[in-house]
PDB file of C-alpha atoms in Angstrom:
ATOM      1  CA  MET F 613      -6.628  12.897 -22.289  1.00 59.00           C
ATOM      2  CA  PRO F 614     -10.150  14.079 -23.962  1.00 69.00           C
ATOM      3  CA  THR F 615      -9.590  15.758 -27.261  1.00 81.00           C
ATOM      4  CA  GLU F 616     -11.508  18.592 -28.772  1.00 84.00           C
ATOM      5  CA  VAL F 617     -13.313  16.516 -30.959  1.00 90.00           C
ATOM      6  CA  ALA F 618     -14.497  14.290 -28.603  1.00 87.00           C
ATOM      7  CA  LEU F 619     -15.432  17.040 -26.458  1.00 87.00           C
ATOM      8  CA  LEU F 620     -17.540  18.374 -29.476  1.00 90.00           C
ATOM      9  CA  GLU F 621     -19.341  14.832 -29.937  1.00 91.00           C
ATOM     10  CA  SER F 622     -19.687  13.504 -26.492  1.00 91.00           C
ATOM     11  CA  ARG F 623     -22.470  14.878 -24.195  1.00 92.00           C
ATOM     12  CA  ALA F 624     -21.118  12.699 -21.035  1.00 92.00           C
ATOM     13  CA  LEU F 625     -17.566  14.463 -21.509  1.00 90.00           C
ATOM     14  CA  ARG F 626     -19.186  17.938 -21.562  1.00 92.00           C
ATOM     15  CA  GLY F 627     -21.269  17.200 -18.595  1.00 92.00           C
ATOM     16  CA  GLU F 628     -17.903  16.392 -16.709  1.00 91.00           C
ATOM     17  CA  GLN F 629     -16.845  19.883 -17.220  1.00 91.00           C
ATOM     18  CA  MET F 630     -19.911  21.848 -16.533  1.00 92.00           C
ATOM     19  CA  GLY F 631     -18.644  23.035 -13.180  1.00 90.00           C
ATOM     20  CA  ARG F 632     -15.858  25.218 -14.914  1.00 92.00           C
ATOM     21  CA  VAL F 633     -17.836  28.409 -15.569  1.00 94.00           C
ATOM     22  CA  ASP F 634     -14.904  30.123 -14.500  1.00 93.00           C
ATOM     23  CA  VAL F 635     -13.049  29.479 -17.570  1.00 93.00           C
ATOM     24  CA  LEU F 636     -15.333  31.806 -19.441  1.00 95.00           C
ATOM     25  CA  ASP F 637     -14.110  34.998 -18.038  1.00 93.00           C
ATOM     26  CA  LYS F 638     -10.588  33.753 -18.277  1.00 92.00           C
ATOM     27  CA  VAL F 639     -10.833  33.613 -22.010  1.00 94.00           C
ATOM     28  CA  LYS F 640     -13.078  36.867 -22.465  1.00 93.00           C
ATOM     29  CA  SER F 641     -15.313  38.901 -20.205  1.00 93.00           C
ATOM     30  CA  LEU F 642     -19.075  37.838 -20.355  1.00 94.00           C
ATOM     31  CA  VAL F 643     -21.308  40.905 -20.246  1.00 92.00           C
ATOM     32  CA  MET F 644     -24.480  39.969 -17.959  1.00 93.00           C
ATOM     33  CA  LEU F 645     -27.884  41.501 -17.792  1.00 91.00           C
ATOM     34  CA  PRO F 646     -28.462  43.591 -14.849  1.00 88.00           C
ATOM     35  CA  ASP F 647     -29.809  40.743 -12.811  1.00 88.00           C
ATOM     36  CA  GLY F 648     -26.128  39.325 -12.735  1.00 90.00           C
ATOM     37  CA  ILE F 649     -27.408  35.828 -13.724  1.00 93.00           C
ATOM     38  CA  HIS F 650     -28.585  35.879 -17.363  1.00 94.00           C
ATOM     39  CA  VAL F 651     -27.541  36.998 -20.765  1.00 95.00           C
ATOM     40  CA  ARG F 652     -29.671  37.014 -24.091  1.00 94.00           C
ATOM     41  CA  THR F 653     -29.023  35.454 -27.557  1.00 95.00           C
ATOM     42  CA  GLU F 654     -27.475  38.507 -28.896  1.00 95.00           C
ATOM     43  CA  ASP F 655     -25.379  38.734 -25.522  1.00 95.00           C
ATOM     44  CA  VAL F 656     -24.109  35.361 -26.471  1.00 97.00           C
ATOM     45  CA  ALA F 657     -23.445  35.837 -30.033  1.00 97.00           C
ATOM     46  CA  ARG F 658     -21.152  38.827 -28.984  1.00 96.00           C
ATOM     47  CA  TYR F 659     -19.518  36.798 -26.708  1.00 97.00           C
ATOM     48  CA  PHE F 660     -18.459  34.020 -29.014  1.00 97.00           C
ATOM     49  CA  GLU F 661     -18.042  36.796 -32.069  1.00 97.00           C
ATOM     50  CA  VAL F 662     -20.696  34.954 -34.372  1.00 97.00           C
ATOM     51  CA  SER F 663     -23.939  35.865 -35.502  1.00 96.00           C
ATOM     52  CA  THR F 664     -27.366  35.523 -33.519  1.00 96.00           C
ATOM     53  CA  GLY F 665     -28.655  33.239 -36.156  1.00 96.00           C
ATOM     54  CA  ALA F 666     -25.786  30.603 -35.698  1.00 96.00           C
ATOM     55  CA  VAL F 667     -26.587  30.763 -31.529  1.00 97.00           C
ATOM     56  CA  ARG F 668     -30.119  30.211 -32.330  1.00 96.00           C
ATOM     57  CA  ARG F 669     -29.544  27.104 -34.666  1.00 97.00           C
ATOM     58  CA  LEU F 670     -27.286  25.666 -32.118  1.00 97.00           C
ATOM     59  CA  THR F 671     -29.653  26.125 -29.706  1.00 97.00           C
ATOM     60  CA  ASP F 672     -32.577  24.602 -31.464  1.00 96.00           C
ATOM     61  CA  ARG F 673     -30.385  21.457 -32.496  1.00 96.00           C
ATOM     62  CA  HIS F 674     -29.523  20.972 -28.846  1.00 96.00           C
ATOM     63  CA  GLN F 675     -32.333  22.516 -26.742  1.00 95.00           C
ATOM     64  CA  LYS F 676     -32.832  19.548 -24.394  1.00 96.00           C
ATOM     65  CA  GLU F 677     -29.273  19.600 -23.347  1.00 96.00           C
ATOM     66  CA  LEU F 678     -28.927  23.255 -22.804  1.00 97.00           C
ATOM     67  CA  THR F 679     -32.388  23.375 -21.094  1.00 96.00           C
ATOM     68  CA  GLU F 680     -30.732  20.947 -18.710  1.00 96.00           C
ATOM     69  CA  ASN F 681     -27.945  23.514 -18.351  1.00 95.00           C
ATOM     70  CA  GLY F 682     -29.972  26.672 -17.385  1.00 95.00           C
ATOM     71  CA  LEU F 683     -31.592  27.611 -20.775  1.00 96.00           C
ATOM     72  CA  ARG F 684     -35.083  29.497 -20.224  1.00 95.00           C
ATOM     73  CA  VAL F 685     -37.595  30.573 -22.549  1.00 94.00           C
ATOM     74  CA  LEU F 686     -39.985  33.195 -21.418  1.00 93.00           C
ATOM     75  CA  ARG F 687     -43.646  33.869 -22.914  1.00 92.00           C
ATOM     76  CA  GLY F 688     -46.530  35.706 -21.819  1.00 90.00           C
ATOM     77  CA  ALA F 689     -46.736  36.980 -18.500  1.00 91.00           C
ATOM     78  CA  GLU F 690     -43.529  35.568 -17.312  1.00 91.00           C
ATOM     79  CA  LEU F 691     -41.690  37.394 -19.842  1.00 90.00           C
ATOM     80  CA  ARG F 692     -43.570  40.769 -18.998  1.00 90.00           C
ATOM     81  CA  SER F 693     -42.744  40.089 -15.363  1.00 90.00           C
ATOM     82  CA  PHE F 694     -38.963  39.588 -16.479  1.00 89.00           C
ATOM     83  CA  HIS F 695     -39.193  42.862 -18.477  1.00 86.00           C
ATOM     84  CA  SER F 696     -40.539  44.873 -15.488  1.00 87.00           C
ATOM     85  CA  ASP F 697     -37.820  43.792 -13.214  1.00 85.00           C
ATOM     86  CA  MET F 698     -34.836  44.340 -16.080  1.00 84.00           C
ATOM     87  CA  VAL F 699     -36.300  47.733 -16.757  1.00 81.00           C
ATOM     88  CA  SER F 700     -36.469  48.609 -12.975  1.00 81.00           C
ATOM     89  CA  LEU F 701     -32.477  47.177 -12.794  1.00 81.00           C
ATOM     90  CA  TRP F 702     -31.637  48.852 -16.082  1.00 71.00           C
ATOM     91  CA  ALA F 703     -33.026  52.328 -15.116  1.00 68.00           C
ATOM     92  CA  GLY F 704     -30.918  52.203 -11.614  1.00 57.00           C
ATOM     93  CA  GLU F 705     -27.672  51.812 -13.550  1.00 55.00           C
ATOM     94  CA  GLY F 706     -28.619  54.926 -15.366  1.00 52.00           C
ATOM     95  CA  VAL F 707     -29.459  53.383 -18.933  1.00 50.00           C
ATOM     96  CA  GLU F 708     -32.437  55.349 -20.716  1.00 52.00           C
ATOM     97  CA  SER F 709     -33.970  52.364 -22.261  1.00 57.00           C
ATOM     98  CA  TYR F 710     -34.082  48.341 -22.095  1.00 61.00           C
ATOM     99  CA  PRO F 711     -34.687  46.291 -25.163  1.00 65.00           C
ATOM    100  CA  GLN F 712     -37.504  44.076 -24.770  1.00 64.00           C
ATOM    101  CA  ALA F 713     -38.439  41.087 -26.926  1.00 62.00           C
ATOM    102  CA  ALA F 714     -41.880  40.678 -28.320  1.00 69.00           C
ATOM    103  CA  THR F 715     -43.370  37.431 -27.898  1.00 83.00           C
ATOM    104  CA  GLN F 716     -40.679  35.233 -26.350  1.00 89.00           C
ATOM    105  CA  LEU F 717     -36.872  35.671 -24.951  1.00 92.00           C
ATOM    106  CA  ARG F 718     -34.244  32.993 -24.414  1.00 95.00           C
ATOM    107  CA  LEU F 719     -32.117  33.652 -21.348  1.00 95.00           C
ATOM    108  CA  TYR F 720     -28.712  31.643 -20.842  1.00 97.00           C
ATOM    109  CA  THR F 721     -26.668  31.574 -17.634  1.00 96.00           C
ATOM    110  CA  ARG F 722     -23.007  30.912 -17.443  1.00 97.00           C
ATOM    111  CA  ARG F 723     -23.458  27.389 -17.489  1.00 96.00           C
ATOM    112  CA  THR F 724     -25.520  27.384 -20.616  1.00 97.00           C
ATOM    113  CA  VAL F 725     -22.906  29.488 -22.157  1.00 97.00           C
ATOM    114  CA  LEU F 726     -20.173  27.160 -21.376  1.00 97.00           C
ATOM    115  CA  ASN F 727     -22.293  24.298 -22.939  1.00 97.00           C
ATOM    116  CA  ILE F 728     -22.752  26.149 -25.864  1.00 97.00           C
ATOM    117  CA  ALA F 729     -18.902  26.785 -26.151  1.00 96.00           C
ATOM    118  CA  MET F 730     -18.336  23.247 -26.057  1.00 95.00           C
ATOM    119  CA  LEU F 731     -20.562  22.814 -28.790  1.00 95.00           C
ATOM    120  CA  LEU F 732     -19.875  25.815 -31.202  1.00 96.00           C
ATOM    121  CA  ARG F 733     -17.503  24.456 -33.924  1.00 93.00           C
ATOM    122  CA  ASP F 734     -16.835  28.070 -36.095  1.00 91.00           C
ATOM    123  CA  SER F 735     -15.987  30.159 -33.236  1.00 95.00           C
ATOM    124  CA  ASP F 736     -12.352  31.141 -32.015  1.00 95.00           C
ATOM    125  CA  ILE F 737     -13.678  32.190 -28.558  1.00 96.00           C
ATOM    126  CA  ALA F 738     -15.194  28.651 -28.250  1.00 96.00           C
ATOM    127  CA  ARG F 739     -12.323  26.883 -29.391  1.00 95.00           C
ATOM    128  CA  CYS F 740     -10.085  28.878 -26.855  1.00 94.00           C
ATOM    129  CA  VAL F 741     -12.539  27.985 -24.069  1.00 95.00           C
ATOM    130  CA  ARG F 742     -12.235  24.099 -25.027  1.00 93.00           C
ATOM    131  CA  THR F 743      -8.563  24.265 -25.452  1.00 92.00           C
ATOM    132  CA  TYR F 744      -8.646  26.117 -21.591  1.00 91.00           C
ATOM    133  CA  LEU F 745     -10.850  23.372 -20.285  1.00 92.00           C
ATOM    134  CA  LEU F 746      -8.702  20.467 -21.649  1.00 90.00           C
ATOM    135  CA  ASP F 747      -5.524  21.990 -20.749  1.00 89.00           C
ATOM    136  CA  ALA F 748      -6.657  22.594 -17.186  1.00 79.00           C
ATOM    137  CA  GLU F 749      -8.024  18.846 -17.121  1.00 66.00           C
ATOM    138  CA  GLU F 750      -4.490  17.611 -18.247  1.00 63.00           C
ATOM    139  CA  SER F 751      -2.973  19.968 -15.490  1.00 55.00           C
ATOM    140  CA  LEU F 752      -5.389  18.359 -12.785  1.00 49.00           C
ATOM    141  CA  ARG F 753      -4.579  14.865 -14.306  1.00 54.00           C
ATOM    142  CA  THR F 754      -0.824  15.667 -13.683  1.00 51.00           C
ATOM    143  CA  GLN F 755      -1.697  16.670 -10.187  1.00 51.00           C
ATOM    144  CA  TYR F 756      -3.388  13.444  -9.547  1.00 44.00           C
ATOM    145  CA  ALA F 757      -0.711  11.500 -10.802  1.00 44.00           C
ATOM    146  CA  SER F 758       1.842  13.012  -8.870  1.00 47.00           C
ATOM    147  CA  LEU F 759      -0.439  12.545  -5.906  1.00 49.00           C
ATOM    148  CA  ASP F 760      -0.788   9.096  -6.806  1.00 54.00           C
ATOM    149  CA  HIS F 761       2.713   8.624  -6.838  1.00 54.00           C
ATOM    150  CA  ARG F 762       3.484  10.261  -3.200  1.00 58.00           C
ATOM    151  CA  VAL F 763       0.603   8.179  -1.942  1.00 53.00           C
ATOM    152  CA  THR F 764       2.265   5.060  -3.168  1.00 56.00           C
ATOM    153  CA  ARG F 765       5.657   5.927  -1.556  1.00 65.00           C
ATOM    154  CA  ILE F 766       3.940   6.674   1.682  1.00 63.00           C
ATOM    155  CA  GLU F 767       2.367   3.110   1.325  1.00 65.00           C
ATOM    156  CA  SER F 768       5.499   1.580   0.892  1.00 63.00           C
ATOM    157  CA  CYS F 769       7.151   3.252   3.742  1.00 62.00           C
ATOM    158  CA  LEU F 770       3.950   1.981   5.886  1.00 66.00           C
ATOM    159  CA  THR F 771       4.780  -1.456   4.545  1.00 68.00           C
ATOM    160  CA  GLY F 772       8.623  -1.133   5.916  1.00 62.00           C
ATOM    161  CA  VAL F 773       6.988   0.255   9.479  1.00 62.00           C
ATOM    162  CA  GLY F 774       4.849  -2.742   9.785  1.00 64.00           C
ATOM    163  CA  SER F 775       7.607  -4.993   9.191  1.00 66.00           C
ATOM    164  CA  ALA F 776       9.148  -3.222  11.874  1.00 62.00           C
ATOM    165  CA  LEU F 777       6.433  -3.301  14.236  1.00 65.00           C
ATOM    166  CA  GLN F 778       6.213  -7.285  13.609  1.00 71.00           C
ATOM    167  CA  GLU F 779       9.713  -7.918  14.706  1.00 71.00           C
ATOM    168  CA  LEU F 780       9.298  -5.376  17.563  1.00 72.00           C
ATOM    169  CA  GLY F 781       6.041  -7.466  18.752  1.00 72.00           C
ATOM    170  CA  PRO F 782       7.831 -10.014  20.589  1.00 79.00           C
ATOM    171  CA  VAL F 783      10.405  -7.913  22.291  1.00 73.00           C
ATOM    172  CA  LEU F 784       7.351  -5.622  23.609  1.00 76.00           C
ATOM    173  CA  VAL F 785       5.733  -8.880  24.845  1.00 76.00           C
ATOM    174  CA  ARG F 786       8.903 -10.060  26.623  1.00 81.00           C
ATOM    175  CA  MET F 787       9.436  -6.572  28.317  1.00 80.00           C
ATOM    176  CA  SER F 788       5.586  -6.484  29.436  1.00 79.00           C
ATOM    177  CA  GLU F 789       6.032 -10.049  31.021  1.00 81.00           C
ATOM    178  CA  ARG F 790       9.108  -8.531  32.792  1.00 82.00           C
ATOM    179  CA  LEU F 791       7.580  -5.591  33.770  1.00 79.00           C
ATOM    180  CA  ASP F 792       4.475  -7.723  35.146  1.00 79.00           C
ATOM    181  CA  SER F 793       7.048  -9.991  37.253  1.00 78.00           C
ATOM    182  CA  LEU F 794       8.782  -6.763  38.486  1.00 79.00           C
ATOM    183  CA  ASP F 795       5.091  -5.499  39.491  1.00 77.00           C
ATOM    184  CA  ARG F 796       4.679  -8.609  41.522  1.00 83.00           C
ATOM    185  CA  LYS F 797       8.108  -8.458  43.169  1.00 81.00           C
ATOM    186  CA  VAL F 798       7.302  -4.992  44.272  1.00 75.00           C
ATOM    187  CA  GLU F 799       3.919  -5.921  45.604  1.00 81.00           C
ATOM    188  CA  MET F 800       5.804  -8.754  47.438  1.00 81.00           C
ATOM    189  CA  THR F 801       8.384  -6.428  49.034  1.00 75.00           C
ATOM    190  CA  HIS F 802       5.488  -3.876  49.764  1.00 76.00           C
ATOM    191  CA  GLN F 803       3.986  -6.682  51.762  1.00 79.00           C
ATOM    192  CA  VAL F 804       7.302  -7.616  53.385  1.00 71.00           C
ATOM    193  CA  VAL F 805       8.005  -3.772  54.558  1.00 71.00           C
ATOM    194  CA  GLY F 806       4.009  -3.593  56.082  1.00 73.00           C
ATOM    195  CA  ALA F 807       4.806  -6.905  58.081  1.00 72.00           C
ATOM    196  CA  MET F 808       8.317  -5.387  59.363  1.00 78.00           C
ATOM    197  CA  SER F 809       6.317  -2.072  60.113  1.00 72.00           C
ATOM    198  CA  LEU F 810       4.008  -4.085  62.226  1.00 78.00           C
ATOM    199  CA  ARG F 811       6.733  -6.147  64.015  1.00 77.00           C
ATOM    200  CA  LEU F 812       8.708  -2.976  64.748  1.00 73.00           C
ATOM    201  CA  THR F 813       5.599  -1.508  66.418  1.00 76.00           C
ATOM    202  CA  ASP F 814       5.469  -4.771  68.739  1.00 73.00           C
ATOM    203  CA  VAL F 815       8.998  -4.351  69.152  1.00 69.00           C
ATOM    204  CA  GLN F 816       8.407  -0.549  70.276  1.00 78.00           C
ATOM    205  CA  GLN F 817       5.706  -1.314  72.544  1.00 80.00           C
ATOM    206  CA  ASP F 818       7.668  -3.996  74.270  1.00 72.00           C
ATOM    207  CA  VAL F 819      10.641  -1.638  74.654  1.00 72.00           C
ATOM    208  CA  GLY F 820       8.299   0.782  76.315  1.00 76.00           C
ATOM    209  CA  ARG F 821       7.428  -1.826  78.737  1.00 80.00           C
ATOM    210  CA  LEU F 822      10.969  -2.535  79.611  1.00 79.00           C
ATOM    211  CA  ASP F 823      11.561   1.094  80.035  1.00 74.00           C
ATOM    212  CA  GLY F 824       8.812   1.161  82.637  1.00 76.00           C
ATOM    213  CA  ARG F 825       9.845  -1.918  84.322  1.00 79.00           C
ATOM    214  CA  MET F 826      13.251  -0.514  84.368  1.00 81.00           C
ATOM    215  CA  ASP F 827      12.430   2.650  86.179  1.00 76.00           C
ATOM    216  CA  ALA F 828      10.464   0.737  88.696  1.00 77.00           C
ATOM    217  CA  PHE F 829      13.607  -1.242  89.371  1.00 75.00           C
ATOM    218  CA  ALA F 830      15.878   1.670  89.794  1.00 75.00           C
ATOM    219  CA  GLY F 831      13.193   3.136  92.101  1.00 79.00           C
ATOM    220  CA  GLN F 832      13.427   0.320  94.260  1.00 81.00           C
ATOM    221  CA  LEU F 833      16.931   0.255  94.479  1.00 81.00           C
ATOM    222  CA  LYS F 834      17.301   4.006  95.475  1.00 81.00           C
ATOM    223  CA  ASP F 835      14.686   3.046  98.395  1.00 79.00           C
ATOM    224  CA  LEU F 836      16.941  -0.198  99.383  1.00 80.00           C
ATOM    225  CA  ARG F 837      19.981   2.401  99.450  1.00 78.00           C
ATOM    226  CA  ARG F 838      18.223   5.099 101.421  1.00 78.00           C
ATOM    227  CA  ARG F 839      16.969   2.599 104.029  1.00 78.00           C
ATOM    228  CA  ASN F 840      20.570   0.814 104.222  1.00 76.00           C
ATOM    229  CA  GLY F 841      22.144   4.453 105.173  1.00 73.00           C
ATOM    230  CA  GLN F 842      19.754   5.049 107.639  1.00 72.00           C
ATOM    231  CA  ARG F 843      20.539   1.959 109.707  1.00 70.00           C
ATOM    232  CA  GLY F 844      24.296   2.650 109.506  1.00 66.00           C
ATOM    233  CA  GLN F 845      23.764   5.818 111.308  1.00 65.00           C
ATOM    234  CA  ARG F 846      21.867   4.172 113.974  1.00 61.00           C
TER     235      ARG F 846
END
């Protein structure tokens, strides 16, 4: 687990924590400008309970890193445009006057303020933010370790399942062969039944013809009896 000293000294470690801006408000409320995005140097100093000079000196020493994490320096037309926007928003909130910088204005985002919290040594608030970050990371590492343990258990269970499936394989092959054999026998039975059905149809036709011949013979026998009866009367 990284230590507070490592966090203060390592830019790479600070970069890994830059997405945790939610930590700022969990330690202390950060009051933003009316645009809800930026704060000024004095706002940063008020948050960390240090002097504005301490914030300016820190910003000068680490300007490149802080610029990559949202620090802006406004001058000239850009500064005037920003002041105009802020005056409108400030008036909308019922505040009579908005303090304007004379020649330049440094603006910090939440990401920049978090960056400063990982650099500022002489601030109890900054130390609280760093402690919160490190504790949260340790908790996250613990959760990952627990998850890794659970995944390992699942993998071991799957290994047992794999062995069982390997043993079951030959049995399934034999069952498949028996089912194939049964399918062939059923097909042969269907063929025999079909042949028997055709044969029965032929027998039915023969019986029909035999019935016809029997009816004709009975008619002939009846005629013969009738003629013999007529001869006896004579």
